[in-house]
mmCIF file of C-alpha atoms and ligand atoms in Angstrom:
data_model
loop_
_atom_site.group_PDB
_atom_site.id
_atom_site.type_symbol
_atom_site.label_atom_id
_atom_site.label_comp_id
_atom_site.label_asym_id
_atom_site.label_seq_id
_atom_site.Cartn_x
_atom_site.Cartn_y
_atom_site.Cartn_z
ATOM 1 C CA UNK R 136 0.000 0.000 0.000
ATOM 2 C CA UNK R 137 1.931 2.879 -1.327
ATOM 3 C CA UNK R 138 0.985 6.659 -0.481
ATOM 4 C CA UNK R 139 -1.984 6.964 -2.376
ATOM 5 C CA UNK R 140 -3.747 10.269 -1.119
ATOM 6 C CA UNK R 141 -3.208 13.345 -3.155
ATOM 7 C CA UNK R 142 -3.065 16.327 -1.601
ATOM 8 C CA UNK R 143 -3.287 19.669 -3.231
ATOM 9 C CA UNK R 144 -0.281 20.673 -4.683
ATOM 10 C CA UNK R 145 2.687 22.035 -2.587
ATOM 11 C CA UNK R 146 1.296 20.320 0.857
ATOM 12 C CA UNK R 147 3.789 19.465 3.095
ATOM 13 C CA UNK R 148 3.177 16.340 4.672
ATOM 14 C CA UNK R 149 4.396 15.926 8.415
ATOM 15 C CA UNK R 150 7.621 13.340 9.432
ATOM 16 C CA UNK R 151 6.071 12.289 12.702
ATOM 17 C CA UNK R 152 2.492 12.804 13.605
ATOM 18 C CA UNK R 153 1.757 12.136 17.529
ATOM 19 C CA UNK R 154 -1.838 11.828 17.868
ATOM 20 C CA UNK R 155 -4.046 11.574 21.938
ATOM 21 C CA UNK R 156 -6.443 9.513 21.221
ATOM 22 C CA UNK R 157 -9.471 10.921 24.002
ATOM 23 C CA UNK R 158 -12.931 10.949 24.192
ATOM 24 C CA UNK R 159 -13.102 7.144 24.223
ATOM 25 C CA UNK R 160 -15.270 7.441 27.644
ATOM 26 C CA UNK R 161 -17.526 10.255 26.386
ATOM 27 C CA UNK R 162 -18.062 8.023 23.154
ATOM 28 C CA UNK R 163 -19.241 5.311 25.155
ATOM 29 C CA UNK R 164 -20.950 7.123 27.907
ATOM 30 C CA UNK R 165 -23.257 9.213 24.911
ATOM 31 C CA UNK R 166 -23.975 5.645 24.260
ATOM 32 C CA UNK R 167 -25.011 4.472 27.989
ATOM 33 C CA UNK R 168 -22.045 1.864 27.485
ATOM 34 C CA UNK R 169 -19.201 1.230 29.957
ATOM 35 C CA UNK R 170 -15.955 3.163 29.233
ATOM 36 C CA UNK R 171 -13.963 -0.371 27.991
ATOM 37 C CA UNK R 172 -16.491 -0.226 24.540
ATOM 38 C CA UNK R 173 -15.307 3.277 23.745
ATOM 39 C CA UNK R 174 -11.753 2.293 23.877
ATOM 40 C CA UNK R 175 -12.707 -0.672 21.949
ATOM 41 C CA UNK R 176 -14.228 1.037 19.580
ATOM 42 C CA UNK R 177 -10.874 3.717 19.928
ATOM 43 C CA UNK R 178 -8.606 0.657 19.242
ATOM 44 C CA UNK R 179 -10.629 0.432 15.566
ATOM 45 C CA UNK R 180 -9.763 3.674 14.898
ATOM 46 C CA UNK R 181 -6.462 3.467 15.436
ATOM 47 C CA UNK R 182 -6.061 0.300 13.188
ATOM 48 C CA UNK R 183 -7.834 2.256 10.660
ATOM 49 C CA UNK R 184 -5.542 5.499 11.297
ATOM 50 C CA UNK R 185 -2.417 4.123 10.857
ATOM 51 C CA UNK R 186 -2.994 2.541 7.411
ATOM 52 C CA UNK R 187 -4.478 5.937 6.618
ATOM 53 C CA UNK R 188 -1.164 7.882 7.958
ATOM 54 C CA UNK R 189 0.766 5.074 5.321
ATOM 55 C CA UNK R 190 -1.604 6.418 2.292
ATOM 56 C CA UNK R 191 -0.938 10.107 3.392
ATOM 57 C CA UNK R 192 2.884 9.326 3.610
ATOM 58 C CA UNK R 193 3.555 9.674 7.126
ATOM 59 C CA UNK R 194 6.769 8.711 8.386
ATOM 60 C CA UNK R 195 6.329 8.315 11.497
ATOM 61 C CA UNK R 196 3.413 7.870 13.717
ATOM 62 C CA UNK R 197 3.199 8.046 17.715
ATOM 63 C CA UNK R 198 -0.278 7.109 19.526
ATOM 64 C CA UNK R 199 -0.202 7.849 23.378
ATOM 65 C CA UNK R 200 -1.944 4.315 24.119
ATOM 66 C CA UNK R 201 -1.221 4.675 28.564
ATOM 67 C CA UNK R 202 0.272 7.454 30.305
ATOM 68 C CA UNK R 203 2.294 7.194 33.464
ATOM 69 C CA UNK R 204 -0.541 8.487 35.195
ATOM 70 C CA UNK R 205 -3.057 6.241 33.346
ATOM 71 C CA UNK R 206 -2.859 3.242 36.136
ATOM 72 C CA UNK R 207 -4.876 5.983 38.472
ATOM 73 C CA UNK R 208 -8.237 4.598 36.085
ATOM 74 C CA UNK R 209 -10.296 2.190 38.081
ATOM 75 C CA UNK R 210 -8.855 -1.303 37.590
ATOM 76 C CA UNK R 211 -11.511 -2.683 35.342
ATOM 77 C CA UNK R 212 -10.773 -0.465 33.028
ATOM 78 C CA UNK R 213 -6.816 -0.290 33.081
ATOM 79 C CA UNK R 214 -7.268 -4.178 32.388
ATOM 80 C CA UNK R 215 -9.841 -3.960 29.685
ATOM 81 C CA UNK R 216 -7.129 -1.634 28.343
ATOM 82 C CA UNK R 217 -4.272 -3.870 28.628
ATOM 83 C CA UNK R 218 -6.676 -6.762 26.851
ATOM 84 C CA UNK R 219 -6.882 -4.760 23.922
ATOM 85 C CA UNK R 220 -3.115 -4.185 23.764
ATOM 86 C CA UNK R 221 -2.901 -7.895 23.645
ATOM 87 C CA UNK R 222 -5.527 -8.318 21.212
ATOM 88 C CA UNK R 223 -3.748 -5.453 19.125
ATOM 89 C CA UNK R 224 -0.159 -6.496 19.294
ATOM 90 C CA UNK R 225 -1.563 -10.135 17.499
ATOM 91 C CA UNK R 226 -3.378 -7.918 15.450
ATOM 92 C CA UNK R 227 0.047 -5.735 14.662
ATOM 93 C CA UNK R 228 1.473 -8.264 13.201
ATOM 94 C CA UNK R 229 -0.411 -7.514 9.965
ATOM 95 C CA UNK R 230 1.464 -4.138 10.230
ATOM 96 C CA UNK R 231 4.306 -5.632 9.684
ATOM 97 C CA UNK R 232 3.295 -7.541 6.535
ATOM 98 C CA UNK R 233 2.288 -3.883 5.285
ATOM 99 C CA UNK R 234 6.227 -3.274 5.988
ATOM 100 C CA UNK R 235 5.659 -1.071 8.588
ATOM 101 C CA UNK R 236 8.081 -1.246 12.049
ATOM 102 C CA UNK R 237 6.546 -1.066 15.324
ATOM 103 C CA UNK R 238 8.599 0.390 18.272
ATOM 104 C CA UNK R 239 7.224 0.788 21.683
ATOM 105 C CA UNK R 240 8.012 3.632 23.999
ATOM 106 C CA UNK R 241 7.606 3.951 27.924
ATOM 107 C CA UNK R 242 8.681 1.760 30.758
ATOM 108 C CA UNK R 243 6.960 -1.248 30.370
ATOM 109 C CA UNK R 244 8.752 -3.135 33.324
ATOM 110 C CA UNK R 245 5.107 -2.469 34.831
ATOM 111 C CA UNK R 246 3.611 -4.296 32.241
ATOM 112 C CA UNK R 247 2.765 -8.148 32.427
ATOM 113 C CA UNK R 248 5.533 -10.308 31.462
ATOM 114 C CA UNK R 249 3.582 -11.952 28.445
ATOM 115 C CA UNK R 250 2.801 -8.232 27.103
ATOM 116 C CA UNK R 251 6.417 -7.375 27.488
ATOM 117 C CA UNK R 252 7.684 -10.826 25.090
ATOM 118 C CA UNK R 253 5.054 -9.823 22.808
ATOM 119 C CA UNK R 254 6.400 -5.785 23.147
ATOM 120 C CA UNK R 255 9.982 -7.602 21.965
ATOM 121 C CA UNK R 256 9.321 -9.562 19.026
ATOM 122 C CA UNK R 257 6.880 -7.712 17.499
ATOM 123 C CA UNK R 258 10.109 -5.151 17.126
ATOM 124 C CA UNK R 259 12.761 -7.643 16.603
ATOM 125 C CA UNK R 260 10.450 -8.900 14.123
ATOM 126 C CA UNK R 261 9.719 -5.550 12.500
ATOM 127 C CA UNK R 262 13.013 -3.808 12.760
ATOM 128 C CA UNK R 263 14.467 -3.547 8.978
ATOM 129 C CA UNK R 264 11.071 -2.631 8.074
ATOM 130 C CA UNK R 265 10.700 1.166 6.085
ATOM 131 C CA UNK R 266 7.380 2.228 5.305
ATOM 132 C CA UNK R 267 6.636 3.837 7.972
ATOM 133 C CA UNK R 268 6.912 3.259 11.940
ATOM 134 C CA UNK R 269 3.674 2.805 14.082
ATOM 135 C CA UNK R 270 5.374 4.150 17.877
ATOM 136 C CA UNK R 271 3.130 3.245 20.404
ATOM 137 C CA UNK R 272 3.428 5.186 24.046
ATOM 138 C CA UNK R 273 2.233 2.605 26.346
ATOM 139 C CA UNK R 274 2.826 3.516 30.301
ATOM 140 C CA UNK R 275 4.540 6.711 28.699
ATOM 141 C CA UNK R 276 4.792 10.073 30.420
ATOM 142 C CA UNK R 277 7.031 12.951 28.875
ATOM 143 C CA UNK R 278 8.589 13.515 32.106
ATOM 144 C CA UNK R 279 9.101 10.542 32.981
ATOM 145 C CA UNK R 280 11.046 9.827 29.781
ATOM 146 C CA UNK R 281 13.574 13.154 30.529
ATOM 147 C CA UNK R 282 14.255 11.524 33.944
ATOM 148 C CA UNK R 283 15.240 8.287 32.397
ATOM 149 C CA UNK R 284 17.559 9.598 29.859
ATOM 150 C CA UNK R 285 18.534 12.220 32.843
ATOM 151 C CA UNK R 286 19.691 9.351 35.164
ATOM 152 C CA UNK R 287 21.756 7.089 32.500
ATOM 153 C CA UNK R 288 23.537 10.842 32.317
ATOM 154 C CA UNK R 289 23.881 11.040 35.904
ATOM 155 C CA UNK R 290 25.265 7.484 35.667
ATOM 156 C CA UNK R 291 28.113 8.818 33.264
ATOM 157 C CA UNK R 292 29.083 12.013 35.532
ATOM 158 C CA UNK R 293 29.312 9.166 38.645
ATOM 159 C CA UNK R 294 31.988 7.031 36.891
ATOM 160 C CA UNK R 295 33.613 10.007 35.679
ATOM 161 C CA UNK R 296 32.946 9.589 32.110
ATOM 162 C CA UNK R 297 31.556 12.938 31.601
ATOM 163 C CA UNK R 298 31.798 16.506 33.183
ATOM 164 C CA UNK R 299 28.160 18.077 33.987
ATOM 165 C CA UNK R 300 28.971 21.214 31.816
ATOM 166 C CA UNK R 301 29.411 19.076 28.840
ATOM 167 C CA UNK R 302 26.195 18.120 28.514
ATOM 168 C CA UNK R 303 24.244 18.688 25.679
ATOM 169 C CA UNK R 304 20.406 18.802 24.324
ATOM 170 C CA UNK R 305 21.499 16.365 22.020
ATOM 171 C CA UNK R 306 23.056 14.440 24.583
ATOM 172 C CA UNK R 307 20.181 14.244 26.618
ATOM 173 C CA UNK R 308 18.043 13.588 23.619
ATOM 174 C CA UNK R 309 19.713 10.827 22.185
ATOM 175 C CA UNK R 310 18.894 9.036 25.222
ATOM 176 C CA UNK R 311 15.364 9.410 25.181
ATOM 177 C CA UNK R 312 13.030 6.698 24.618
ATOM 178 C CA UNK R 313 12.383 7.917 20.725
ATOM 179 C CA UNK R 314 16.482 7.594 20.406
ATOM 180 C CA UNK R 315 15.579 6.909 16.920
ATOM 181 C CA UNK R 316 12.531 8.644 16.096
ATOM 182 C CA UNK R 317 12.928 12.430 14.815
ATOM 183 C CA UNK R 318 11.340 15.033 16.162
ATOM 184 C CA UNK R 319 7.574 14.749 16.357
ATOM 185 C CA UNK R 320 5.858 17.816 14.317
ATOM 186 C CA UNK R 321 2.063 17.729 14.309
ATOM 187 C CA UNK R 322 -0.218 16.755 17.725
ATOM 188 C CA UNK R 323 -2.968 15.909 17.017
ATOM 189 C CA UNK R 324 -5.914 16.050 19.767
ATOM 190 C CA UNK R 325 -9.515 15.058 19.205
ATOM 191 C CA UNK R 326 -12.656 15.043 21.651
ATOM 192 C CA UNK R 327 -12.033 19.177 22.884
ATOM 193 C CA UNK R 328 -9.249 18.857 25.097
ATOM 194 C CA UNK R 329 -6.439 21.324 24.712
ATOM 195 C CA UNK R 330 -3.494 19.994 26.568
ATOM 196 C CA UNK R 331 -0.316 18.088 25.633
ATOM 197 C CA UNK R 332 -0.519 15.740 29.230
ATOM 198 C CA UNK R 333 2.314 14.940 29.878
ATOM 199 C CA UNK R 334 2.654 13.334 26.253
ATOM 200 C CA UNK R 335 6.146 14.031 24.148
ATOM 201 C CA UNK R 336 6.769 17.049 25.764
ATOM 202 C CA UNK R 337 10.692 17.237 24.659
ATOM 203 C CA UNK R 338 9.521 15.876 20.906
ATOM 204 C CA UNK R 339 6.647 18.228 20.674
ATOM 205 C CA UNK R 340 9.003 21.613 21.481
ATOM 206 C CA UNK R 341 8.302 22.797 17.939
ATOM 207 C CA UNK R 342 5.476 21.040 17.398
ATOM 208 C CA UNK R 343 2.217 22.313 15.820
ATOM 209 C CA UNK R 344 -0.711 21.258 17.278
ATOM 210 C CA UNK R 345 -4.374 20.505 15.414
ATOM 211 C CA UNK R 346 -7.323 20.296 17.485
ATOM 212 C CA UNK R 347 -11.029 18.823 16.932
ATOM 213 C CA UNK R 348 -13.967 18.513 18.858
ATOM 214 C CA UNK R 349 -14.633 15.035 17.606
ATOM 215 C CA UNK R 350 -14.499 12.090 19.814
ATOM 216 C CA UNK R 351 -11.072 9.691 18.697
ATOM 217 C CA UNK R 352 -13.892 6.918 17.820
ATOM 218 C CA UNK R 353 -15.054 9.277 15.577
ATOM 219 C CA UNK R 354 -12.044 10.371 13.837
ATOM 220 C CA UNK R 355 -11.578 9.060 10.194
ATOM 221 C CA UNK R 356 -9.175 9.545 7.804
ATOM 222 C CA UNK R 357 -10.427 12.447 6.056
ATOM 223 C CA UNK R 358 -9.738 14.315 9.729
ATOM 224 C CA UNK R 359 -6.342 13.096 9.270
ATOM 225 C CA UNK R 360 -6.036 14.653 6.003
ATOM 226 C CA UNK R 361 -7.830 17.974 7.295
ATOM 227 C CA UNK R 362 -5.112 17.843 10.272
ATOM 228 C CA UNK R 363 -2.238 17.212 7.601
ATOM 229 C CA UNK R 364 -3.429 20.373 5.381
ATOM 230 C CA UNK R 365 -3.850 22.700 8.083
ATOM 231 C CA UNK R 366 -0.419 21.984 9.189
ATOM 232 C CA UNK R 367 1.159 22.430 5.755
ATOM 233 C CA UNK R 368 -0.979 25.980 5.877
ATOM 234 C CA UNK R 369 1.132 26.969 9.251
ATOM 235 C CA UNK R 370 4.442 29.039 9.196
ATOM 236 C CA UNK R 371 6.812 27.092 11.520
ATOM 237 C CA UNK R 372 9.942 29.526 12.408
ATOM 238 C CA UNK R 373 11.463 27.183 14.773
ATOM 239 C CA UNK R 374 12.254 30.470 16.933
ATOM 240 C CA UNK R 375 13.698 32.774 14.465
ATOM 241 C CA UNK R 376 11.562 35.256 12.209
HETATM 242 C C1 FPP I 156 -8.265 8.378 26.383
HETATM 243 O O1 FPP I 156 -9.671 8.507 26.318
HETATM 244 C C2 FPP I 156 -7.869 7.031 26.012
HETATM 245 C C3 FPP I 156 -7.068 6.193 26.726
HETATM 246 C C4 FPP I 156 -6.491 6.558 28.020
HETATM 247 C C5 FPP I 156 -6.780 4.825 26.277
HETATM 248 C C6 FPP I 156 -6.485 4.674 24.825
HETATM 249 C C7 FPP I 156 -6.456 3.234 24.549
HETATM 250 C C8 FPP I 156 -6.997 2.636 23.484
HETATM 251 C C9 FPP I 156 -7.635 3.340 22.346
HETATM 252 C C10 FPP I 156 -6.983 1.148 23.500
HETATM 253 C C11 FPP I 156 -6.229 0.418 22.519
HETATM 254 C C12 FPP I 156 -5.049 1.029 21.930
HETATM 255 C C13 FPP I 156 -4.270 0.359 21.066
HETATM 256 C C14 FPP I 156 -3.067 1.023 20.557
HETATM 257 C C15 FPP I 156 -4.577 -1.004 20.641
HETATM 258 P P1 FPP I 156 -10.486 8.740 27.659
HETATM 259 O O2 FPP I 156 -10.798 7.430 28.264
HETATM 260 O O3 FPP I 156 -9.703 9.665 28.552
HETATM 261 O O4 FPP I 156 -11.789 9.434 27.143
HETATM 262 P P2 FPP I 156 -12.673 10.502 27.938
HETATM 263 O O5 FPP I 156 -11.817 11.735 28.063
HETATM 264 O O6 FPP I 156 -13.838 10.700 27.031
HETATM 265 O O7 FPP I 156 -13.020 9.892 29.248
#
């Protein structure tokens, strides 16, 4: 499946797209159903999504799946969650007939053991692939991730294998869990919210974030495509003029 949306002329697609997918709940609950069918129904969408980011010719796409401060949910629902990542991560492995590599982000040492094999091959498996890479943030938080490439740093100054004024952004960066994943240019937010929580915050410095009111459920590709254009209509000036 090569790119196969047109865009008008001159659009600039994004490199990495990080997309929040809310408004699972308030799908379900306009529905009088119990949270866990919203994010069933938000786990569709994303299959749908990401084959839709492949047509538009997205590089890189990063969904924010479970934040750090997800696990605070009642526990019903963090483990109807962590069903569907099972169900998904069987499911991914059609991604990666579709060429496309999957890499996980977060610390997933809280995750069940059987999620965390699964986590492994499905990127050992998917690795040399170059379509485009599906990043999934599962118990991700943006602060979280500066603290863990903060402390392999810290690690380095305590064997005396680096000074504390030669650090660098890049050093810092390089260590984060997206070590290999540029920059991410383009948030995406459905459902109302306006906030970045806690997701990509050192990727998304010169982001440009899209917002919509509909629910992620909701959200098809042609949103996608009106999220792609309006970011090709922005003026990003990285901090000069
Ligand atoms: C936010 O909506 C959504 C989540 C915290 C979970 C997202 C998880 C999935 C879509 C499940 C499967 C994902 C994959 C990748 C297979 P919300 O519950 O905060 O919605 P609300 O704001 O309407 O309550």
């Amino acid at each position: 499946m090569a790119k196969t949306v047109s865009f008008p002329e001159g659009t600039q697609v994004p490199c990495h797209v990080g997309v929040i997918m809310d408004g699972n709940g308030r799908w379900a609950k306009k529905r009088g159903l119990p949270r866990k069918f919203g994010h069933r129904e938000g786990a569709k969408t994303f299959r749908e999504i990401t084959r839709h980011a492949k047509r538009c010719g997205i590089s890189y796409i990063t969904y924010y799946a479970f934040s750090t401060e997800n696990w605070k949910r009642p526990k019903d629902e963090v483990d109807a969650i962590m069903e569907l990542f099972e169900k998904y991560l069987d499911e991914v492995r059609d991604f990666i007939e579709e060429n496309i590599r999957v890499r996980f982000i977060g610390d997933r040492t809280m995750l069940s053991e059987n999620l965390q094999r699964k986590m492994a091959s499905v990127e050992e498996d998917s690795k040399d692939f170059d379509s485009m890479t599906l990043v999934l943030a599962i118990n991700y938080g943006g602060q979280d991730d500066i603290v863990h490439s903060c402390r392999q740093l810290a690690e380095m100054v305590k064997k005396g294998e680096l000074e504390p004024e030669d650090i660098t952004a890049d050093m810092l960066e390089s260590r984060l869990y997206t070590e290999d994943i540029p920059p991410c240019d383009l948030v995406i937010r459905p459902s109302g919210e306006q906030r970045l929580s806690n997701f990509l915050i050192w990727q998304a410095a010169y982001a440009e974030f899209y917002y919509t009111n509909i629910l992620w459920p909701d959200f098809k590709g042609e949103d996608l495509e009106k999220a792609v254009i309006a970011y090709s209509e922005r003026n990003r000036r990285f901090g000069g003029v």
